[in-house]
Coordinates of N, CA and C in Angstrom, one line a residue:
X191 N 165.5 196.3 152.6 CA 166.2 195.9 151.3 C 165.2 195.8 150.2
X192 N 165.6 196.5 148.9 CA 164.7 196.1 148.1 C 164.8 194.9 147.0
X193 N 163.6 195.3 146.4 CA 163.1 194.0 145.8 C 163.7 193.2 144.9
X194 N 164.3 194.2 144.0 CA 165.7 193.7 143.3 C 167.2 193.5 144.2
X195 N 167.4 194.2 145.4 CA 168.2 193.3 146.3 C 168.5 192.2 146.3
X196 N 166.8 191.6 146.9 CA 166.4 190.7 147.4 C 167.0 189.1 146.7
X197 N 166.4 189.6 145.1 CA 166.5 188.7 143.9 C 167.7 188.7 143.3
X198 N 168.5 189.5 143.7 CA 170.0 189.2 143.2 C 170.5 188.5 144.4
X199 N 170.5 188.8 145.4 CA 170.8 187.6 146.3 C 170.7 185.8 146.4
X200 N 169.4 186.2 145.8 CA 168.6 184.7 145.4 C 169.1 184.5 144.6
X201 N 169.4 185.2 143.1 CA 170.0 184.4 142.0 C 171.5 184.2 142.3
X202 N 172.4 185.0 142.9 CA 173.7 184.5 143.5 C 174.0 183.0 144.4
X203 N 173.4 182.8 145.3 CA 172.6 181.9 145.6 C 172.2 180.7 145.1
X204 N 171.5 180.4 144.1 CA 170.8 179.5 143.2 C 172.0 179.3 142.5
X205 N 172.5 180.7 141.6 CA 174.0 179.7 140.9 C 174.7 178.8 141.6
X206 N 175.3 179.4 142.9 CA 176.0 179.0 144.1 C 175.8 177.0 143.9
X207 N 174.4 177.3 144.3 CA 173.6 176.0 145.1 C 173.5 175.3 143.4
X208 N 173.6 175.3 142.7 CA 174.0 174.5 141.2 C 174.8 174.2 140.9
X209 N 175.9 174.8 141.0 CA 177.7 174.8 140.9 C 178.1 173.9 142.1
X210 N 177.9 174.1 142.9 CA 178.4 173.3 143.8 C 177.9 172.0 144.5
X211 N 176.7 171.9 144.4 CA 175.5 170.6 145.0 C 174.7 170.6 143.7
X212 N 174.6 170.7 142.7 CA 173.7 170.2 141.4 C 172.4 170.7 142.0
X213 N 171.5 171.5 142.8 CA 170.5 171.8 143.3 C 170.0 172.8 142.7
X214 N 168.8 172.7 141.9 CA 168.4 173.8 140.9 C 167.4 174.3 141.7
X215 N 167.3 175.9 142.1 CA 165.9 176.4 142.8 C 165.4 177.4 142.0
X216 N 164.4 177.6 142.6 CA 162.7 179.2 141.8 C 163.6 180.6 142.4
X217 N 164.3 180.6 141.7 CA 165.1 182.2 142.4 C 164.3 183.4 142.6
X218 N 163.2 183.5 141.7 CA 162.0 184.3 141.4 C 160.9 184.0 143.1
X219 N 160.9 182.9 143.2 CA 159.8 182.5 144.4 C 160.8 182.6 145.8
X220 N 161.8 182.6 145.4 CA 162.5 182.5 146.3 C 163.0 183.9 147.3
X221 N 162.8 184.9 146.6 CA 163.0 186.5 146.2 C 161.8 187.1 147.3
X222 N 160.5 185.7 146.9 CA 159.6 186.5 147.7 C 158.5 185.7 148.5
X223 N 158.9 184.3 148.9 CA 158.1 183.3 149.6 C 159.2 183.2 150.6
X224 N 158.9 183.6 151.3 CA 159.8 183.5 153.1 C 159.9 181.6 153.5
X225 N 158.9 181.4 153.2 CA 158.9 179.7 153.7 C 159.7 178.7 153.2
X226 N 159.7 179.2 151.9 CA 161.2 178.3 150.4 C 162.2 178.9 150.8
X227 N 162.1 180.3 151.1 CA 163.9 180.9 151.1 C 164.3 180.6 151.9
X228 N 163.7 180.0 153.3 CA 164.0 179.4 155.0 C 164.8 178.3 154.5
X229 N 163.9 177.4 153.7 CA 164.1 176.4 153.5 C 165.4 176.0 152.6
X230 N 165.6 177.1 151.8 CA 166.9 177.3 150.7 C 168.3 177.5 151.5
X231 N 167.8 178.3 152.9 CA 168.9 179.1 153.7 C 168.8 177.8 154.7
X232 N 168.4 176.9 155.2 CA 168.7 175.8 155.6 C 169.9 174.7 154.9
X233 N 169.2 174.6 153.6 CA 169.9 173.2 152.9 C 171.1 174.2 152.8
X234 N 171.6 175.5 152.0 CA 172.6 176.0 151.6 C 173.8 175.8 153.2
X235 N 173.2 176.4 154.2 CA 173.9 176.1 155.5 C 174.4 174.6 155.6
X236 N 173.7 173.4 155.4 CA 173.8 172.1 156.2 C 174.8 171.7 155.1
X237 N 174.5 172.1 153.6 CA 175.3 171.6 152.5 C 176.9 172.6 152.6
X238 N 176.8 173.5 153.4 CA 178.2 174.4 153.2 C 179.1 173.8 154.7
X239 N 178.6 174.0 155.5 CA 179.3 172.7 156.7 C 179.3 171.1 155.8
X240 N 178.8 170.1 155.5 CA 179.0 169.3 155.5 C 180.1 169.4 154.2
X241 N 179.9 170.6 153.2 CA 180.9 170.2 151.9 C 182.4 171.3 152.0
X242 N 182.3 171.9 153.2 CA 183.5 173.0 153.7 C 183.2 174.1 152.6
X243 N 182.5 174.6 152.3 CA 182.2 175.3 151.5 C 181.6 176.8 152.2
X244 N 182.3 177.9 152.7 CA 181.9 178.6 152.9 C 181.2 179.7 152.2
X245 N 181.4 179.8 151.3 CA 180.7 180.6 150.6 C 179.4 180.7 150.4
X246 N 179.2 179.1 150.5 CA 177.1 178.4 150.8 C 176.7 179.4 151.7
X247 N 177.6 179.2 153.1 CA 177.1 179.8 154.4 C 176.5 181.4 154.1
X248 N 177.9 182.3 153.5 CA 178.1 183.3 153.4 C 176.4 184.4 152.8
X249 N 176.4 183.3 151.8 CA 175.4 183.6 150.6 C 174.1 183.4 151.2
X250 N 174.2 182.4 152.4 CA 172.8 182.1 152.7 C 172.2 183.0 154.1
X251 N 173.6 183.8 154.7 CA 173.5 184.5 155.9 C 173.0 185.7 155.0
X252 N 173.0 186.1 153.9 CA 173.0 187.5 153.2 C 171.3 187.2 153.0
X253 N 170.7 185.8 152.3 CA 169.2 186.0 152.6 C 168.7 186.0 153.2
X254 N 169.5 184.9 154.5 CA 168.8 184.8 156.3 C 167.8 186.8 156.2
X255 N 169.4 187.5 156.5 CA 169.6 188.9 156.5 C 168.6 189.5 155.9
X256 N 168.4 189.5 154.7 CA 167.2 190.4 153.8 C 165.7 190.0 154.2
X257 N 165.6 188.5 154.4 CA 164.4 187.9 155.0 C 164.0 188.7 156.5
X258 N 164.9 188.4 156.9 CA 164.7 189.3 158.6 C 164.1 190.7 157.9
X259 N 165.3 191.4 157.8 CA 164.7 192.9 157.3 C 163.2 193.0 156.7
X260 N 162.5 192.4 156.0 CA 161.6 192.3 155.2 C 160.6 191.9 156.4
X261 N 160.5 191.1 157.0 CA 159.3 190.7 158.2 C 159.8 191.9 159.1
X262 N 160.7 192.4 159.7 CA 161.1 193.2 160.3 C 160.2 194.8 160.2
X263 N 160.4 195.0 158.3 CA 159.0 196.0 157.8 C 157.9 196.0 157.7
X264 N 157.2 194.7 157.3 CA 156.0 194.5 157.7 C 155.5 194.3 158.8
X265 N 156.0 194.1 159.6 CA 155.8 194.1 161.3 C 155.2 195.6 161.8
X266 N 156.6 196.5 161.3 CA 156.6 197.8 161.4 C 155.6 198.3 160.8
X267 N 155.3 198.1 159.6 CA 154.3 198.5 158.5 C 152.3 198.2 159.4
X268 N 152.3 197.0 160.0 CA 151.3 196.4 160.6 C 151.1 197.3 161.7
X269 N 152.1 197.5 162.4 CA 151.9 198.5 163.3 C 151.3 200.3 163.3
X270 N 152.1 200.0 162.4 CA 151.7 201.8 162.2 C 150.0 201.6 161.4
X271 N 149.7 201.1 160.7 CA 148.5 200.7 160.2 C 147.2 200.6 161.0

C-alpha cells in the first residue's frame, strides 16, 4: 500500500476518533510510526466495542491492514537484500 494510502487512512481515522471520542491524533506520524498507529488501532478498537460504534472498528482494521502489508515489505525487502 502506498504512502498516501497509508495517510488517508490515518486522516479518515483521526477525523473518525475526534467526532466521535473528542481524541485528537499526529495523522502524519501516524501514516508512518508503526508503534502510535498500534497504539491508535488499539484505543479506536476498545473505544468502538465499548461505544457500539462500528465504524471505529472498521477504520481501524483498514490500518491494522496497511501496517501488516508494510512490515510484510520490509521483511520481504530485508530478505532479498
Amino acid at each position: 500500500m502506498s504512502d498516501p494510502d497509508k495517510l488517508a487512512i490515518a486522516a479518515h481515522l483521526h477525523v473518525l476518533l475526534r467526532r466521535k471520542t473528542g481524541r485528537v491524533t499526529d495523522t502524519e506520524w501516524m501514516a508512518v510510526n508503526a508503534e502510535y498507529a498500534q497504539e491508535i488501532v488499539r484505543f479506536a478498537r476498545q473505544r468502538a466495542q465499548e461505544d457500539q460504534t462500528p465504524e471505529l472498528a472498521e477504520w481501524a482494521d483498514r490500518l491494522d491492514h496497511a501496517l501488516a502489508r508494510r512490515a510484510c515489505h520490509g521483511a520481504a525487502q530485508a530478505l532479498a537484500g
